[in-house]
Amino acid sequence: MDKALPELDPVIHAQARLRVVAALNVLGEGDEMAFNSLKDLLGMTAGNLSVHLTKLEEAGYVAINKTHRGRTPVTFVALTRRGRLAFEDYTRAIRTLLDNAGGV
Amino acid sequence: MDDERAPSPEETLRVIEEQSAATTRWLYGDPLLLYVPWGVAWVLGFTALFLHYGLDGRSYAPISQMQAVGVLMAAQLLAGGIAALGFVRLNKVLRGDSNARGTMFGYAWFAGFALMTVLCNRITPHLPPQESGLLWAGSSLMLVAALQMAGGAVFLNWPMFFFGAYVGAVNALGVLLGAGWHALLTAVLLGGGFIAVGVVLRRCS
């Protein structure tokens, strides 16, 4: 079934990025998740996750902070306020679409 | 690439819900591991204390007070160790405000129990054995109740808040009824309660 969804945010709509944003949205505001942990949680390769995070960062939806724990470099990822609002709008749009279609 | 295709609205909503639930489980661990070890520790420890005290002042089994306390302490140490492993893991995965809140909350538990130990140690020599046992058990459960309620408030977790209130109510009733009843009520209602909460939260998640 191919439904036209012109009003949905194309940055979030790709399934891999949708999963990234849905996972980061679970964190409280002011919290960041380690890149490697996010990679393990989503079952993605580092390269694949990096590509999607770059797209999300370019849209201003995620913030990426590179730092060190002791001498080990660690990258942390968080949803920005703009990203959180975009995800809320996206989820609302999906529910409206389903309601209008008489779906679940 | 498969993950660039446009999913249907139904599929999209399912992906959002499944990913959110999976992330919560992955971050905060299995509720069974958080609640059930404490439940089992209290069932074992307070049942041993109940068998020692009895309800009419006569022991139901040849268990000394120190043996019963030993069972309780050993089981609680094991439960605490399992909970600590979860916090250490979370600290590696996340950084930010939640970690700061969790660390301060952890110190509050440590400080509360340290202060309670000082207080109870000071008063214990002046009380008969049953009353001193009730002092230790009652004050430690009071601390658990207050900190669970405070934790519920800090983390906006209503089940945690209400369970803290429940612990406080059962504890107060037990203290009023005496050492034997306190041990029995704690074993059944709180030990059993923690096990039930773990199972229910697991099913809900």
mmCIF file of C-alpha atoms in Angstrom, chain B residues 10-152:
data_model
loop_
_atom_site.group_PDB
_atom_site.id
_atom_site.type_symbol
_atom_site.label_atom_id
_atom_site.label_comp_id
_atom_site.label_asym_id
_atom_site.label_seq_id
_atom_site.Cartn_x
_atom_site.Cartn_y
_atom_site.Cartn_z
ATOM 1 C CA GLU B 10 0.732 2.065 10.453
ATOM 2 C CA GLU B 11 4.241 0.734 10.105
ATOM 3 C CA THR B 12 5.706 4.095 11.096
ATOM 4 C CA LEU B 13 3.660 4.284 14.289
ATOM 5 C CA ARG B 14 4.596 0.693 15.152
ATOM 6 C CA VAL B 15 8.298 1.491 14.606
ATOM 7 C CA ILE B 16 8.031 4.530 16.919
ATOM 8 C CA GLU B 17 6.272 2.572 19.663
ATOM 9 C CA GLU B 18 8.556 -0.458 19.432
ATOM 10 C CA GLN B 19 11.720 1.641 19.378
ATOM 11 C CA SER B 20 10.587 3.744 22.345
ATOM 12 C CA ALA B 21 9.726 0.628 24.391
ATOM 13 C CA ALA B 22 12.967 -1.127 23.409
ATOM 14 C CA THR B 23 15.011 1.941 24.368
ATOM 15 C CA THR B 24 13.318 2.242 27.772
ATOM 16 C CA ARG B 25 13.932 -1.470 28.489
ATOM 17 C CA TRP B 26 17.521 -1.237 27.266
ATOM 18 C CA LEU B 27 18.319 1.871 29.325
ATOM 19 C CA TYR B 28 16.568 1.202 32.588
ATOM 20 C CA GLY B 29 16.815 -2.568 32.608
ATOM 21 C CA ASP B 30 14.358 -5.294 33.366
ATOM 22 C CA PRO B 31 11.958 -4.305 36.190
ATOM 23 C CA LEU B 32 12.161 -7.925 37.316
ATOM 24 C CA LEU B 33 15.841 -7.428 38.164
ATOM 25 C CA LEU B 34 15.185 -4.183 40.017
ATOM 26 C CA TYR B 35 12.260 -5.235 42.214
ATOM 27 C CA VAL B 36 12.255 -9.030 42.506
ATOM 28 C CA PRO B 37 15.663 -9.416 44.245
ATOM 29 C CA TRP B 38 14.509 -6.951 46.952
ATOM 30 C CA GLY B 39 11.204 -8.784 47.240
ATOM 31 C CA VAL B 40 12.942 -12.135 47.660
ATOM 32 C CA ALA B 41 15.403 -10.626 50.175
ATOM 33 C CA TRP B 42 12.549 -9.283 52.307
ATOM 34 C CA VAL B 43 10.477 -12.457 52.054
ATOM 35 C CA LEU B 44 13.450 -14.554 53.224
ATOM 36 C CA GLY B 45 14.842 -12.134 55.825
ATOM 37 C CA PHE B 46 11.583 -11.034 57.426
ATOM 38 C CA THR B 47 10.168 -14.570 57.393
ATOM 39 C CA ALA B 48 13.258 -15.626 59.368
ATOM 40 C CA LEU B 49 12.666 -12.715 61.763
ATOM 41 C CA PHE B 50 8.968 -13.607 62.047
ATOM 42 C CA LEU B 51 9.837 -17.232 62.866
ATOM 43 C CA HIS B 52 12.213 -15.947 65.545
ATOM 44 C CA TYR B 53 9.779 -13.457 67.134
ATOM 45 C CA GLY B 54 6.471 -15.321 66.703
ATOM 46 C CA LEU B 55 3.194 -13.472 67.190
ATOM 47 C CA ASP B 56 2.744 -14.234 70.888
ATOM 48 C CA GLY B 57 6.341 -13.782 72.034
ATOM 49 C CA ARG B 58 7.336 -17.441 71.459
ATOM 50 C CA SER B 59 9.600 -18.417 68.531
ATOM 51 C CA TYR B 60 8.096 -20.673 65.850
ATOM 52 C CA ALA B 61 11.511 -22.030 64.821
ATOM 53 C CA PRO B 62 14.957 -22.337 66.435
ATOM 54 C CA ILE B 63 16.361 -19.246 64.712
ATOM 55 C CA SER B 64 18.254 -16.636 66.739
ATOM 56 C CA GLN B 65 17.708 -12.923 66.109
ATOM 57 C CA MET B 66 21.262 -12.574 64.784
ATOM 58 C CA GLN B 67 20.794 -15.513 62.390
ATOM 59 C CA ALA B 68 17.599 -13.970 61.027
ATOM 60 C CA VAL B 69 19.275 -10.570 60.669
ATOM 61 C CA GLY B 70 22.179 -12.329 58.915
ATOM 62 C CA VAL B 71 19.792 -13.868 56.343
ATOM 63 C CA LEU B 72 18.177 -10.460 55.767
ATOM 64 C CA MET B 73 21.496 -8.611 55.413
ATOM 65 C CA ALA B 74 23.028 -11.199 53.049
ATOM 66 C CA ALA B 75 19.932 -11.205 50.804
ATOM 67 C CA GLN B 76 19.773 -7.374 50.819
ATOM 68 C CA LEU B 77 23.470 -7.108 49.910
ATOM 69 C CA LEU B 78 22.859 -9.374 46.923
ATOM 70 C CA ALA B 79 19.814 -7.337 45.842
ATOM 71 C CA GLY B 80 21.767 -4.073 46.286
ATOM 72 C CA GLY B 81 24.647 -5.457 44.215
ATOM 73 C CA ILE B 82 22.300 -6.286 41.329
ATOM 74 C CA ALA B 83 20.760 -2.781 41.486
ATOM 75 C CA ALA B 84 24.234 -1.172 41.618
ATOM 76 C CA LEU B 85 25.287 -3.049 38.452
ATOM 77 C CA GLY B 86 22.320 -1.473 36.658
ATOM 78 C CA PHE B 87 23.292 2.043 37.798
ATOM 79 C CA VAL B 88 26.936 1.546 36.780
ATOM 80 C CA ARG B 89 25.835 0.421 33.314
ATOM 81 C CA LEU B 90 23.463 3.394 32.944
ATOM 82 C CA ASN B 91 26.301 5.737 33.900
ATOM 83 C CA LYS B 92 28.371 4.416 30.982
ATOM 84 C CA VAL B 93 25.530 4.758 28.493
ATOM 85 C CA LEU B 94 24.217 8.211 29.434
ATOM 86 C CA ARG B 95 25.521 11.510 30.689
ATOM 87 C CA GLY B 96 23.602 14.598 31.671
ATOM 88 C CA ASP B 97 20.899 15.708 34.075
ATOM 89 C CA SER B 98 19.462 12.226 34.731
ATOM 90 C CA ASN B 99 22.888 10.962 35.766
ATOM 91 C CA ALA B 100 23.396 13.900 38.101
ATOM 92 C CA ARG B 101 19.941 13.286 39.632
ATOM 93 C CA GLY B 102 20.648 9.552 39.979
ATOM 94 C CA THR B 103 24.034 10.155 41.601
ATOM 95 C CA MET B 104 22.597 12.604 44.143
ATOM 96 C CA PHE B 105 19.728 10.209 44.805
ATOM 97 C CA GLY B 106 22.235 7.386 45.404
ATOM 98 C CA TYR B 107 24.165 9.538 47.890
ATOM 99 C CA ALA B 108 20.888 10.359 49.657
ATOM 100 C CA TRP B 109 20.264 6.611 50.185
ATOM 101 C CA PHE B 110 23.808 6.115 51.455
ATOM 102 C CA ALA B 111 23.647 9.135 53.802
ATOM 103 C CA GLY B 112 20.205 8.152 55.076
ATOM 104 C CA PHE B 113 21.238 4.609 55.954
ATOM 105 C CA ALA B 114 24.531 5.807 57.490
ATOM 106 C CA LEU B 115 22.667 8.235 59.743
ATOM 107 C CA MET B 116 20.064 5.612 60.618
ATOM 108 C CA THR B 117 22.840 3.166 61.600
ATOM 109 C CA VAL B 118 24.423 5.756 63.901
ATOM 110 C CA LEU B 119 21.072 6.556 65.498
ATOM 111 C CA CYS B 120 19.978 2.931 65.970
ATOM 112 C CA ASN B 121 23.394 1.883 67.309
ATOM 113 C CA ARG B 122 23.155 4.640 69.913
ATOM 114 C CA ILE B 123 19.689 3.634 71.088
ATOM 115 C CA THR B 124 19.849 -0.197 70.743
ATOM 116 C CA PRO B 125 21.652 -0.885 74.093
ATOM 117 C CA HIS B 126 18.793 0.829 75.957
ATOM 118 C CA LEU B 127 16.049 -1.375 74.498
ATOM 119 C CA PRO B 128 14.924 -5.004 74.929
ATOM 120 C CA PRO B 129 15.985 -7.220 71.926
ATOM 121 C CA GLN B 130 12.512 -7.266 70.293
ATOM 122 C CA GLU B 131 12.144 -3.484 70.519
ATOM 123 C CA SER B 132 15.662 -2.882 69.189
ATOM 124 C CA GLY B 133 14.920 -5.209 66.265
ATOM 125 C CA LEU B 134 11.749 -3.253 65.604
ATOM 126 C CA LEU B 135 13.693 0.009 65.772
ATOM 127 C CA TRP B 136 16.165 -1.161 63.091
ATOM 128 C CA ALA B 137 13.505 -2.678 60.822
ATOM 129 C CA GLY B 138 11.013 0.156 61.281
ATOM 130 C CA SER B 139 13.509 2.965 60.704
ATOM 131 C CA SER B 140 15.083 1.303 57.661
ATOM 132 C CA LEU B 141 11.653 0.798 56.066
ATOM 133 C CA MET B 142 10.724 4.380 56.915
ATOM 134 C CA LEU B 143 13.803 5.466 54.994
ATOM 135 C CA VAL B 144 12.914 3.189 52.062
ATOM 136 C CA ALA B 145 9.365 4.621 52.015
ATOM 137 C CA ALA B 146 10.480 8.268 52.143
ATOM 138 C CA LEU B 147 13.218 7.831 49.529
ATOM 139 C CA GLN B 148 10.954 5.865 47.182
ATOM 140 C CA MET B 149 8.393 8.683 47.396
ATOM 141 C CA ALA B 150 11.120 11.316 46.894
ATOM 142 C CA GLY B 151 12.505 9.295 43.955
ATOM 143 C CA GLY B 152 9.042 9.135 42.433
#
